[in-house]
Amino acid sequence: GESVGLHLPTLSVQEGDNSIINCAYSNSASDYFIWYKQESGKGPQFIIDIRSNMDKRQGQRVTVLLNKTVKHLSLQIAATQPGDSAVYFCAENDRGNKLTFGTGTQLKVEL
Amino acid sequence: EPEVTQTPSHQVTQMGQEVILRCVPISNHLYFYWYRQILGQKVEFLVSFYNNEISEKSEIFDDQFSVERPDGSNFTLKIRSTKLEDSAMYFCASRTGGGETQYFGPGTRLLVL
């Protein structure tokens, strides 16, 4: 079943350090994965995506890694900045219409 | 840059009342979605809409919910008789026909008293 809760995992990093946010997904049929950033009071904002036929994709300051063997997804943010502070969600799509979101990780960037 | 817009940003209503949440998807998008997020929890899928009909819906989307695309630009979610547990952020999303990335609006915060 899916896990829900009021307390998000939190990752605290120093400004300038690299951040790694992890996500485990459950559906082995999922073929498309997305990372979203959600700032307080706002909607999810697309960051980067990856298809299941890839294991790595890079964007500007962000890299997504996909390990299908263990159903694990990670988001790496290089040189983390205060503006990166937000909740980060991974989401999966199994060829259907809907996105299934993970629980989310709160990233806090300390000055 | 085009974006999904939603109105109102906040809505307070009494239990049992009907509410309509409005969304204007990105103009060339063909697939439309509603999601909700209860405070402190993850985003949950409600319904997807394509070619003027529902293509998929979740268990949450019961008979109290309906969606409509009344014209070429708006996409609405109606909750017929609100319950306390309907209090949440409601997000509209849309995507193109060829792409898979769903773009989200800023959300409507619904509070049912």
CSV table of N, CA and C in Angstrom, one decimal, chain A residues 2-6 32 36 38 41-44 46 49 51 89 97-99 101-103, chain B residues 31 33 35 37 39-43 45 48 55-56 91 95 100-106:
chain,number,residue,atom,x,y,z
A,2,GLU,N,0.2,2.4,-0.2
A,2,GLU,CA,0.9,3.6,-0.2
A,2,GLU,C,1.1,4.2,1.2
A,3,SER,N,2.2,4.8,1.4
A,3,SER,CA,2.4,5.4,2.8
A,3,SER,C,2.1,6.9,2.7
A,4,VAL,N,1.4,7.3,3.7
A,4,VAL,CA,1.1,8.8,3.8
A,4,VAL,C,1.4,9.2,5.2
A,5,GLY,N,1.6,10.4,5.4
A,5,GLY,CA,1.9,10.9,6.8
A,5,GLY,C,2.0,12.4,6.8
A,6,LEU,N,2.0,13.0,8.0
A,6,LEU,CA,2.1,14.4,8.2
A,6,LEU,C,3.5,14.9,8.2
A,32,TYR,N,7.8,6.0,-17.1
A,32,TYR,CA,8.1,7.4,-17.2
A,32,TYR,C,8.1,8.0,-15.8
A,36,TYR,N,9.1,16.7,-9.4
A,36,TYR,CA,8.5,18.0,-9.3
A,36,TYR,C,9.0,18.7,-8.0
A,38,GLN,N,7.8,21.6,-5.2
A,38,GLN,CA,6.6,22.3,-4.7
A,38,GLN,C,7.0,23.3,-3.6
A,41,GLY,N,2.5,26.7,-0.8
A,41,GLY,CA,1.3,27.4,-1.3
A,41,GLY,C,1.2,27.4,-2.8
A,42,LYS,N,2.1,26.7,-3.5
A,42,LYS,CA,2.1,26.6,-4.9
A,42,LYS,C,1.9,25.2,-5.5
A,43,GLY,N,1.7,25.1,-6.8
A,43,GLY,CA,1.5,23.9,-7.4
A,43,GLY,C,2.8,23.2,-7.7
A,44,PRO,N,2.8,21.9,-8.0
A,44,PRO,CA,4.1,21.2,-8.4
A,44,PRO,C,4.6,21.8,-9.7
A,46,PHE,N,7.4,21.3,-12.7
A,46,PHE,CA,8.3,20.3,-13.3
A,46,PHE,C,9.7,20.7,-13.3
A,49,ASP,N,12.5,14.9,-16.2
A,49,ASP,CA,11.9,13.6,-16.3
A,49,ASP,C,12.9,12.6,-16.9
A,51,ARG,N,12.7,8.6,-18.9
A,51,ARG,CA,12.0,7.4,-19.4
A,51,ARG,C,12.7,6.1,-18.9
A,89,PHE,N,8.9,16.1,-5.0
A,89,PHE,CA,8.2,14.8,-5.2
A,89,PHE,C,8.6,14.1,-6.5
A,97,ASN,N,-2.9,7.4,-17.8
A,97,ASN,CA,-3.1,8.9,-17.7
A,97,ASN,C,-2.5,9.5,-16.4
A,98,LYS,N,-2.6,8.8,-15.4
A,98,LYS,CA,-2.4,9.4,-14.1
A,98,LYS,C,-1.0,9.4,-13.7
A,99,LEU,N,-0.6,10.4,-12.9
A,99,LEU,CA,0.7,10.3,-12.2
A,99,LEU,C,0.4,9.8,-10.8
A,101,PHE,N,2.2,10.0,-7.2
A,101,PHE,CA,3.2,10.8,-6.5
A,101,PHE,C,3.8,10.0,-5.3
A,102,GLY,N,5.0,10.3,-5.0
A,102,GLY,CA,5.6,9.8,-3.8
A,102,GLY,C,5.3,10.7,-2.6
A,103,THR,N,5.8,10.4,-1.5
A,103,THR,CA,5.5,11.2,-0.3
A,103,THR,C,6.1,12.6,-0.2
B,31,TYR,N,-5.0,17.0,-22.9
B,31,TYR,CA,-5.3,16.2,-21.8
B,31,TYR,C,-5.4,17.0,-20.5
B,33,TYR,N,-6.4,17.3,-16.2
B,33,TYR,CA,-6.4,16.5,-15.0
B,33,TYR,C,-6.8,17.3,-13.8
B,35,TYR,N,-6.1,16.9,-9.5
B,35,TYR,CA,-5.4,16.2,-8.4
B,35,TYR,C,-5.8,17.0,-7.2
B,37,GLN,N,-4.5,17.6,-2.9
B,37,GLN,CA,-3.5,17.3,-1.9
B,37,GLN,C,-4.0,17.8,-0.5
B,39,LEU,N,-3.6,18.6,3.3
B,39,LEU,CA,-2.5,19.2,4.0
B,39,LEU,C,-1.5,18.2,4.6
B,40,GLY,N,-0.3,18.4,4.1
B,40,GLY,CA,0.8,17.6,4.7
B,40,GLY,C,0.9,16.2,4.0
B,41,GLN,N,0.1,15.9,3.0
B,41,GLN,CA,0.1,14.6,2.4
B,41,GLN,C,0.5,14.8,0.9
B,42,LYS,N,0.6,13.7,0.2
B,42,LYS,CA,1.1,13.7,-1.1
B,42,LYS,C,0.0,14.0,-2.1
B,43,VAL,N,0.3,14.4,-3.3
B,43,VAL,CA,-0.6,14.7,-4.3
B,43,VAL,C,-1.3,13.4,-4.8
B,45,PHE,N,-4.2,11.6,-7.5
B,45,PHE,CA,-4.9,11.7,-8.7
B,45,PHE,C,-6.4,11.6,-8.5
B,48,SER,N,-8.9,12.2,-15.1
B,48,SER,CA,-8.3,12.7,-16.3
B,48,SER,C,-9.4,12.8,-17.3
B,55,SER,N,-11.4,9.9,-19.0
B,55,SER,CA,-10.6,8.8,-19.5
B,55,SER,C,-10.2,7.9,-18.3
B,56,GLU,N,-10.1,8.4,-17.1
B,56,GLU,CA,-9.7,7.6,-16.0
B,56,GLU,C,-10.1,8.4,-14.7
B,91,PHE,N,-5.5,20.8,-7.5
B,91,PHE,CA,-4.6,21.2,-8.6
B,91,PHE,C,-5.2,20.7,-10.0
B,95,ARG,N,-1.6,18.5,-20.4
B,95,ARG,CA,-0.4,18.2,-21.2
B,95,ARG,C,-0.8,18.1,-22.7
B,100,GLU,N,4.3,13.8,-22.4
B,100,GLU,CA,3.8,13.2,-21.2
B,100,GLU,C,3.8,14.1,-20.0
B,101,THR,N,4.6,15.1,-20.1
B,101,THR,CA,4.8,16.0,-19.0
B,101,THR,C,3.5,16.7,-18.6
B,102,GLN,N,3.0,16.6,-17.4
B,102,GLN,CA,1.9,17.3,-17.0
B,102,GLN,C,2.3,18.6,-16.3
B,103,TYR,N,1.7,19.7,-16.6
B,103,TYR,CA,2.0,21.0,-16.1
B,103,TYR,C,0.9,21.4,-15.1
B,104,PHE,N,1.2,21.8,-13.9
B,104,PHE,CA,0.3,22.0,-12.9
B,104,PHE,C,0.0,23.5,-12.7
B,105,GLY,N,-1.3,23.8,-12.3
B,105,GLY,CA,-1.6,25.1,-11.9
B,105,GLY,C,-1.3,25.4,-10.5
B,106,PRO,N,-1.5,26.6,-10.0
B,106,PRO,CA,-1.1,27.0,-8.6
B,106,PRO,C,-2.0,26.4,-7.6
